[in-house]
PDB file of C-alpha atoms in Angstrom:
ATOM      1  CA  MET P  22      81.022-138.278  37.800  1.00 85.00           C
ATOM      2  CA  LEU P  23      84.330-139.040  36.139  1.00 92.00           C
ATOM      3  CA  LYS P  24      85.540-142.592  36.791  1.00 95.00           C
ATOM      4  CA  VAL P  25      89.222-143.464  36.485  1.00 96.00           C
ATOM      5  CA  LEU P  26      90.805-146.895  36.775  1.00 97.00           C
ATOM      6  CA  ILE P  27      94.583-147.154  37.290  1.00 97.00           C
ATOM      7  CA  ALA P  28      96.295-150.482  36.604  1.00 96.00           C
ATOM      8  CA  GLU P  29      99.829-150.436  38.033  1.00 94.00           C
ATOM      9  CA  ASP P  30     101.645-153.303  39.757  1.00 91.00           C
ATOM     10  CA  GLU P  31     104.171-151.174  41.687  1.00 89.00           C
ATOM     11  CA  PRO P  32     102.389-150.016  44.900  1.00 89.00           C
ATOM     12  CA  LEU P  33     104.163-146.693  45.348  1.00 85.00           C
ATOM     13  CA  SER P  34     103.753-145.810  41.684  1.00 85.00           C
ATOM     14  CA  LEU P  35     100.040-146.547  41.997  1.00 90.00           C
ATOM     15  CA  GLN P  36      99.835-144.398  45.115  1.00 88.00           C
ATOM     16  CA  ASN P  37     101.699-141.507  43.465  1.00 85.00           C
ATOM     17  CA  LEU P  38      99.583-141.583  40.332  1.00 88.00           C
ATOM     18  CA  SER P  39      96.352-141.863  42.304  1.00 91.00           C
ATOM     19  CA  GLY P  40      97.359-138.787  44.280  1.00 87.00           C
ATOM     20  CA  GLN P  41      98.187-136.827  41.136  1.00 84.00           C
ATOM     21  CA  MET P  42      94.852-137.745  39.575  1.00 88.00           C
ATOM     22  CA  ARG P  43      92.999-136.762  42.735  1.00 88.00           C
ATOM     23  CA  ASP P  44      94.704-133.363  42.729  1.00 84.00           C
ATOM     24  CA  LEU P  45      93.789-132.794  39.097  1.00 84.00           C
ATOM     25  CA  LEU P  46      90.237-134.148  39.096  1.00 87.00           C
ATOM     26  CA  GLY P  47      89.059-133.190  42.560  1.00 84.00           C
ATOM     27  CA  ALA P  48      87.162-135.013  45.290  1.00 85.00           C
ATOM     28  CA  ASP P  49      84.144-135.866  43.139  1.00 88.00           C
ATOM     29  CA  ALA P  50      86.030-138.198  40.788  1.00 91.00           C
ATOM     30  CA  LEU P  51      86.032-141.946  41.380  1.00 95.00           C
ATOM     31  CA  ILE P  52      89.644-143.142  41.243  1.00 95.00           C
ATOM     32  CA  GLU P  53      90.390-146.827  41.769  1.00 95.00           C
ATOM     33  CA  GLY P  54      93.556-148.889  41.447  1.00 96.00           C
ATOM     34  CA  VAL P  55      94.354-152.498  40.605  1.00 96.00           C
ATOM     35  CA  ALA P  56      97.624-154.418  40.441  1.00 94.00           C
ATOM     36  CA  ASN P  57      97.362-156.539  37.283  1.00 95.00           C
ATOM     37  CA  GLY P  58      95.609-156.834  33.950  1.00 95.00           C
ATOM     38  CA  ARG P  59      93.049-159.400  35.031  1.00 96.00           C
ATOM     39  CA  GLU P  60      91.948-157.221  37.922  1.00 97.00           C
ATOM     40  CA  ALA P  61      91.761-154.278  35.516  1.00 96.00           C
ATOM     41  CA  VAL P  62      89.371-156.138  33.227  1.00 96.00           C
ATOM     42  CA  GLU P  63      87.161-157.236  36.112  1.00 96.00           C
ATOM     43  CA  ARG P  64      87.044-153.812  37.757  1.00 96.00           C
ATOM     44  CA  ALA P  65      86.476-152.003  34.469  1.00 96.00           C
ATOM     45  CA  ARG P  66      83.405-154.146  33.859  1.00 96.00           C
ATOM     46  CA  GLN P  67      82.101-153.186  37.283  1.00 96.00           C
ATOM     47  CA  ILE P  68      82.640-149.424  37.308  1.00 96.00           C
ATOM     48  CA  GLN P  69      82.591-148.637  33.553  1.00 96.00           C
ATOM     49  CA  PRO P  70      85.375-145.986  33.708  1.00 96.00           C
ATOM     50  CA  GLN P  71      85.733-143.162  31.217  1.00 95.00           C
ATOM     51  CA  LEU P  72      89.531-143.422  31.575  1.00 95.00           C
ATOM     52  CA  VAL P  73      91.911-146.316  32.197  1.00 96.00           C
ATOM     53  CA  LEU P  74      95.589-145.652  32.925  1.00 95.00           C
ATOM     54  CA  MET P  75      97.177-148.968  32.048  1.00 92.00           C
ATOM     55  CA  ASP P  76     100.720-150.107  32.818  1.00 91.00           C
ATOM     56  CA  ILE P  77     101.965-152.446  30.096  1.00 87.00           C
ATOM     57  CA  GLU P  78     104.284-154.723  32.067  1.00 85.00           C
ATOM     58  CA  MET P  79     102.138-156.394  34.759  1.00 89.00           C
ATOM     59  CA  PRO P  80     101.789-159.895  36.200  1.00 90.00           C
ATOM     60  CA  VAL P  81      98.911-162.344  35.549  1.00 92.00           C
ATOM     61  CA  MET P  82      97.781-160.442  32.430  1.00 93.00           C
ATOM     62  CA  ASN P  83      99.775-157.699  30.735  1.00 90.00           C
ATOM     63  CA  GLY P  84      98.332-154.291  29.968  1.00 89.00           C
ATOM     64  CA  LEU P  85      98.059-154.813  26.215  1.00 88.00           C
ATOM     65  CA  ASP P  86      95.913-157.931  26.575  1.00 92.00           C
ATOM     66  CA  ALA P  87      93.777-156.327  29.277  1.00 94.00           C
ATOM     67  CA  ALA P  88      93.281-153.192  27.204  1.00 92.00           C
ATOM     68  CA  ALA P  89      92.167-155.186  24.166  1.00 91.00           C
ATOM     69  CA  ILE P  90      89.447-156.861  26.241  1.00 95.00           C
ATOM     70  CA  ILE P  91      88.330-153.582  27.808  1.00 95.00           C
ATOM     71  CA  HIS P  92      88.312-151.773  24.469  1.00 92.00           C
ATOM     72  CA  LYS P  93      86.164-154.465  22.878  1.00 92.00           C
ATOM     73  CA  ALA P  94      83.621-154.304  25.712  1.00 94.00           C
ATOM     74  CA  MET P  95      83.785-150.534  26.252  1.00 94.00           C
ATOM     75  CA  PRO P  96      84.956-148.844  23.026  1.00 91.00           C
ATOM     76  CA  GLU P  97      84.173-145.362  24.372  1.00 92.00           C
ATOM     77  CA  THR P  98      86.575-145.765  27.301  1.00 94.00           C
ATOM     78  CA  HIS P  99      89.865-143.892  26.895  1.00 93.00           C
ATOM     79  CA  ILE P 100      92.907-146.094  27.558  1.00 92.00           C
ATOM     80  CA  VAL P 101      96.253-144.415  28.232  1.00 91.00           C
ATOM     81  CA  PHE P 102      99.231-146.755  28.438  1.00 87.00           C
ATOM     82  CA  LEU P 103     102.062-146.307  30.926  1.00 86.00           C
ATOM     83  CA  THR P 104     105.498-147.830  30.469  1.00 77.00           C
ATOM     84  CA  ALA P 105     109.099-147.264  31.491  1.00 73.00           C
ATOM     85  CA  PHE P 106     110.287-148.316  28.023  1.00 63.00           C
ATOM     86  CA  ASP P 107     110.149-145.849  25.135  1.00 55.00           C
ATOM     87  CA  ARG P 108     109.887-148.522  22.447  1.00 54.00           C
ATOM     88  CA  PHE P 109     108.238-148.288  19.046  1.00 47.00           C
ATOM     89  CA  ASP P 110     106.811-151.816  19.245  1.00 53.00           C
ATOM     90  CA  TYR P 111     105.118-150.923  22.528  1.00 54.00           C
ATOM     91  CA  ALA P 112     103.583-147.829  20.966  1.00 54.00           C
ATOM     92  CA  VAL P 113     102.278-149.840  18.016  1.00 53.00           C
ATOM     93  CA  GLY P 114     100.918-152.557  20.292  1.00 56.00           C
ATOM     94  CA  ALA P 115      99.268-149.965  22.502  1.00 54.00           C
ATOM     95  CA  MET P 116      97.414-148.373  19.628  1.00 59.00           C
ATOM     96  CA  ARG P 117      96.323-151.739  18.234  1.00 58.00           C
ATOM     97  CA  ALA P 118      94.944-152.667  21.659  1.00 55.00           C
ATOM     98  CA  GLY P 119      92.691-149.620  21.596  1.00 59.00           C
ATOM     99  CA  GLY P 120      94.980-147.153  23.311  1.00 63.00           C
ATOM    100  CA  THR P 121      94.215-143.448  23.115  1.00 73.00           C
ATOM    101  CA  ASP P 122      97.577-142.188  24.334  1.00 76.00           C
ATOM    102  CA  TYR P 123     100.954-143.406  25.592  1.00 74.00           C
ATOM    103  CA  LEU P 124     103.073-141.984  28.440  1.00 80.00           C
ATOM    104  CA  VAL P 125     106.663-142.973  29.175  1.00 76.00           C
ATOM    105  CA  LYS P 126     107.622-143.157  32.848  1.00 76.00           C
ATOM    106  CA  PRO P 127     108.574-141.164  34.751  1.00 74.00           C
ATOM    107  CA  PHE P 128     106.085-138.443  33.837  1.00 73.00           C
ATOM    108  CA  ASP P 129     104.942-135.422  35.824  1.00 69.00           C
ATOM    109  CA  SER P 130     101.634-133.710  36.505  1.00 71.00           C
ATOM    110  CA  ALA P 131     102.082-131.382  33.531  1.00 69.00           C
ATOM    111  CA  GLN P 132     102.184-134.351  31.147  1.00 76.00           C
ATOM    112  CA  ILE P 133      99.155-135.941  32.795  1.00 82.00           C
ATOM    113  CA  THR P 134      97.304-132.630  32.618  1.00 79.00           C
ATOM    114  CA  ALA P 135      98.056-132.293  28.904  1.00 76.00           C
ATOM    115  CA  CYS P 136      96.853-135.839  28.308  1.00 81.00           C
ATOM    116  CA  LEU P 137      93.578-135.279  30.194  1.00 84.00           C
ATOM    117  CA  ARG P 138      92.919-132.046  28.343  1.00 79.00           C
ATOM    118  CA  LYS P 139      93.570-133.701  24.997  1.00 81.00           C
ATOM    119  CA  LEU P 140      90.908-136.267  25.915  1.00 83.00           C
ATOM    120  CA  ASN P 141      88.546-133.491  27.073  1.00 84.00           C
ATOM    121  CA  LEU P 142      88.517-134.923  30.586  1.00 86.00           C
ATOM    122  CA  LEU P 143      89.934-131.829  32.295  1.00 75.00           C
ATOM    123  CA  PRO P 144      88.607-128.268  31.869  1.00 57.00           C
ATOM    124  CA  GLU P 145      91.150-125.809  30.486  1.00 47.00           C
ATOM    125  CA  SER P 146      90.379-123.419  33.341  1.00 43.00           C
ATOM    126  CA  ARG P 147      91.035-125.866  36.170  1.00 44.00           C
ATOM    127  CA  PRO P 148      94.029-124.613  38.207  1.00 41.00           C
ATOM    128  CA  ALA P 149      96.853-126.846  39.252  1.00 40.00           C
ATOM    129  CA  VAL P 150      96.716-128.041  42.848  1.00 39.00           C
ATOM    130  CA  ARG P 151      99.665-128.676  45.174  1.00 37.00           C
ATOM    131  CA  GLY P 152     102.044-127.509  42.488  1.00 36.00           C
ATOM    132  CA  ASP P 153     103.294-129.719  39.712  1.00 39.00           C
ATOM    133  CA  LYS P 154     106.325-131.142  41.399  1.00 44.00           C
ATOM    134  CA  PRO P 155     106.499-134.851  40.588  1.00 44.00           C
ATOM    135  CA  GLY P 156     106.746-137.500  43.263  1.00 44.00           C
ATOM    136  CA  ASN P 157     105.460-135.717  46.377  1.00 53.00           C
ATOM    137  CA  THR P 158     104.583-138.984  48.097  1.00 67.00           C
ATOM    138  CA  PHE P 159     107.722-140.615  46.776  1.00 74.00           C
ATOM    139  CA  CYS P 160     109.962-137.837  48.121  1.00 79.00           C
ATOM    140  CA  THR P 161     108.316-137.927  51.533  1.00 76.00           C
ATOM    141  CA  GLN P 162     108.612-141.698  51.892  1.00 77.00           C
ATOM    142  CA  PHE P 163     112.138-141.788  50.532  1.00 84.00           C
ATOM    143  CA  SER P 164     113.252-139.056  52.959  1.00 84.00           C
ATOM    144  CA  VAL P 165     111.944-141.073  55.896  1.00 81.00           C
ATOM    145  CA  TRP P 166     113.649-144.226  54.644  1.00 85.00           C
ATOM    146  CA  LEU P 167     116.964-142.471  54.025  1.00 89.00           C
ATOM    147  CA  GLU P 168     116.953-140.857  57.456  1.00 87.00           C
ATOM    148  CA  HIS P 169     116.973-144.337  58.994  1.00 87.00           C
ATOM    149  CA  HIS P 170     119.364-146.036  56.568  1.00 90.00           C
ATOM    150  CA  TYR P 171     122.000-143.548  55.329  1.00 91.00           C
ATOM    151  CA  MET P 172     124.474-144.788  57.938  1.00 92.00           C
ATOM    152  CA  GLN P 173     124.301-148.304  56.481  1.00 91.00           C
ATOM    153  CA  ASP P 174     125.898-149.737  53.356  1.00 92.00           C
ATOM    154  CA  VAL P 175     122.810-149.111  51.226  1.00 93.00           C
ATOM    155  CA  SER P 176     122.459-149.558  47.480  1.00 94.00           C
ATOM    156  CA  LEU P 177     120.094-148.341  44.797  1.00 94.00           C
ATOM    157  CA  ASP P 178     118.557-151.821  44.639  1.00 91.00           C
ATOM    158  CA  GLN P 179     117.797-151.758  48.358  1.00 90.00           C
ATOM    159  CA  ALA P 180     116.272-148.298  48.119  1.00 90.00           C
ATOM    160  CA  ALA P 181     114.142-149.347  45.146  1.00 85.00           C
ATOM    161  CA  GLU P 182     112.891-152.419  46.996  1.00 83.00           C
ATOM    162  CA  ALA P 183     112.013-150.300  50.032  1.00 81.00           C
ATOM    163  CA  MET P 184     109.999-147.954  47.797  1.00 77.00           C
ATOM    164  CA  GLY P 185     108.222-150.870  46.135  1.00 75.00           C
ATOM    165  CA  MET P 186     109.734-150.179  42.712  1.00 77.00           C
ATOM    166  CA  SER P 187     111.961-151.938  40.232  1.00 80.00           C
ATOM    167  CA  SER P 188     115.542-150.647  40.229  1.00 85.00           C
ATOM    168  CA  PHE P 189     115.149-149.359  36.667  1.00 84.00           C
ATOM    169  CA  TYR P 190     111.984-147.395  37.356  1.00 81.00           C
ATOM    170  CA  PHE P 191     113.252-146.150  40.737  1.00 84.00           C
ATOM    171  CA  SER P 192     116.400-144.784  39.099  1.00 88.00           C
ATOM    172  CA  ARG P 193     114.453-142.887  36.439  1.00 84.00           C
ATOM    173  CA  PHE P 194     111.797-141.640  38.839  1.00 82.00           C
ATOM    174  CA  PHE P 195     114.459-140.534  41.348  1.00 87.00           C
ATOM    175  CA  ARG P 196     116.280-138.440  38.756  1.00 85.00           C
ATOM    176  CA  THR P 197     113.004-136.773  37.746  1.00 81.00           C
ATOM    177  CA  SER P 198     112.089-136.042  41.374  1.00 80.00           C
ATOM    178  CA  TYR P 199     115.499-134.816  42.591  1.00 85.00           C
ATOM    179  CA  ASN P 200     117.305-133.822  39.373  1.00 85.00           C
ATOM    180  CA  GLN P 201     120.261-135.982  40.362  1.00 89.00           C
ATOM    181  CA  THR P 202     121.138-139.645  40.732  1.00 92.00           C
ATOM    182  CA  PHE P 203     120.500-141.718  43.831  1.00 94.00           C
ATOM    183  CA  LEU P 204     124.244-141.950  44.560  1.00 94.00           C
ATOM    184  CA  GLU P 205     124.748-138.201  44.172  1.00 93.00           C
ATOM    185  CA  TYR P 206     121.894-137.497  46.563  1.00 93.00           C
ATOM    186  CA  LEU P 207     123.022-140.134  49.080  1.00 95.00           C
ATOM    187  CA  THR P 208     126.581-138.807  49.075  1.00 95.00           C
ATOM    188  CA  ALA P 209     125.477-135.194  49.575  1.00 93.00           C
ATOM    189  CA  TYR P 210     123.143-136.279  52.379  1.00 93.00           C
ATOM    190  CA  ARG P 211     125.957-138.145  54.144  1.00 95.00           C
ATOM    191  CA  ILE P 212     128.323-135.201  53.818  1.00 94.00           C
ATOM    192  CA  ASP P 213     125.679-132.891  55.307  1.00 92.00           C
ATOM    193  CA  ARG P 214     125.308-135.232  58.289  1.00 92.00           C
ATOM    194  CA  ALA P 215     129.097-135.369  58.661  1.00 94.00           C
ATOM    195  CA  VAL P 216     129.285-131.566  58.677  1.00 93.00           C
ATOM    196  CA  GLU P 217     126.726-131.451  61.489  1.00 90.00           C
ATOM    197  CA  LEU P 218     128.794-133.886  63.561  1.00 92.00           C
ATOM    198  CA  LEU P 219     132.015-131.979  62.870  1.00 93.00           C
ATOM    199  CA  GLN P 220     130.419-128.720  63.975  1.00 90.00           C
ATOM    200  CA  GLN P 221     128.502-129.964  66.997  1.00 88.00           C
ATOM    201  CA  THR P 222     130.677-132.723  68.480  1.00 91.00           C
ATOM    202  CA  ASP P 223     134.283-133.723  69.185  1.00 91.00           C
ATOM    203  CA  ILE P 224     133.807-137.215  67.761  1.00 93.00           C
ATOM    204  CA  PRO P 225     136.944-138.385  65.895  1.00 94.00           C
ATOM    205  CA  VAL P 226     136.784-138.191  62.111  1.00 95.00           C
ATOM    206  CA  ARG P 227     137.201-141.948  61.713  1.00 95.00           C
ATOM    207  CA  GLU P 228     134.110-142.514  63.877  1.00 95.00           C
ATOM    208  CA  ILE P 229     132.124-139.870  62.042  1.00 95.00           C
ATOM    209  CA  ALA P 230     132.926-141.693  58.817  1.00 96.00           C
ATOM    210  CA  VAL P 231     131.299-144.854  60.171  1.00 94.00           C
ATOM    211  CA  ARG P 232     128.301-142.947  61.514  1.00 94.00           C
ATOM    212  CA  VAL P 233     127.495-141.523  58.091  1.00 95.00           C
ATOM    213  CA  GLY P 234     127.937-144.761  56.168  1.00 95.00           C
ATOM    214  CA  TYR P 235     131.658-145.009  55.319  1.00 96.00           C
ATOM    215  CA  THR P 236     133.618-147.952  56.698  1.00 93.00           C
ATOM    216  CA  ASP P 237     136.857-146.612  55.178  1.00 95.00           C
ATOM    217  CA  ALA P 238     137.871-143.322  56.829  1.00 95.00           C
ATOM    218  CA  ASN P 239     140.380-142.519  54.092  1.00 96.00           C
ATOM    219  CA  TYR P 240     137.742-142.858  51.408  1.00 96.00           C
ATOM    220  CA  PHE P 241     135.376-140.720  53.475  1.00 96.00           C
ATOM    221  CA  THR P 242     138.040-138.015  53.645  1.00 96.00           C
ATOM    222  CA  LYS P 243     138.489-138.088  49.856  1.00 96.00           C
ATOM    223  CA  VAL P 244     134.736-137.822  49.258  1.00 95.00           C
ATOM    224  CA  PHE P 245     134.407-135.015  51.808  1.00 96.00           C
ATOM    225  CA  LYS P 246     137.239-133.028  50.225  1.00 94.00           C
ATOM    226  CA  ARG P 247     135.811-133.560  46.740  1.00 93.00           C
ATOM    227  CA  HIS P 248     132.528-132.030  47.884  1.00 92.00           C
ATOM    228  CA  LEU P 249     133.741-129.206  50.150  1.00 92.00           C
ATOM    229  CA  GLY P 250     137.303-128.581  49.041  1.00 93.00           C
ATOM    230  CA  VAL P 251     138.842-129.355  52.453  1.00 94.00           C
ATOM    231  CA  THR P 252     139.357-132.461  54.557  1.00 95.00           C
ATOM    232  CA  PRO P 253     137.079-133.142  57.548  1.00 95.00           C
ATOM    233  CA  THR P 254     139.875-132.180  59.935  1.00 95.00           C
ATOM    234  CA  GLU P 255     140.555-128.936  58.070  1.00 94.00           C
ATOM    235  CA  TYR P 256     136.853-128.140  58.075  1.00 93.00           C
ATOM    236  CA  ARG P 257     136.599-128.702  61.826  1.00 92.00           C
ATOM    237  CA  ASN P 258     139.695-126.634  62.595  1.00 90.00           C
ATOM    238  CA  HIS P 259     138.522-123.787  60.384  1.00 87.00           C
ATOM    239  CA  ASN P 260     135.090-123.665  61.981  1.00 80.00           C
ATOM    240  CA  ALA P 261     136.554-123.899  65.463  1.00 68.00           C
ATOM    241  CA  ASN P 262     138.393-120.614  64.967  1.00 56.00           C
TER     242      ASN P 262
END
């Protein structure tokens, strides 16, 4: 049985990666997660994993120090480092700590698959499961959060906190998942909700602006026209005819 240990201090990132590994390795694999380097060392000693996916920046004990301890005790264990920073000094440190490979966040299932195959931990013939779209869990949870908060004055920092991520990692992961920035997605979402209200209700434009997250009706009108080429009032009148 293949045993995999994932050390990642951001809960949603750990959940996403665990799900991706489960899809790739199947139900028979043992996949466990920990939140810091010290826990990684302790759990690795207990389960003797063939693979450790190790975040570098973690509390209590960082990934490089944890990996060095694990590598010394279990030299046959593959250690793949995960980091949001594509830095040469990190790559050098990772290899010195016994690392086998190095992935820069955000990465998708295709990159994980290639890594596993390079380590001979995944058969070449194994088909992809659930598609290779990154961030399935992330997208689902973010959609639920946005549905309940788009009408508020929300920021990227607030969204990142709600998803259990740092703002830096959230921003990069969001762009990979949606192929656009958080602000671009939020704006388009708000405009879509405004269109629904314009089509289905007689609510004044200034009130619609507030309902979709804009306290300034004039600014809302400018944003709406930039996206659809007409003002909210023009859109309503055109669709009423």
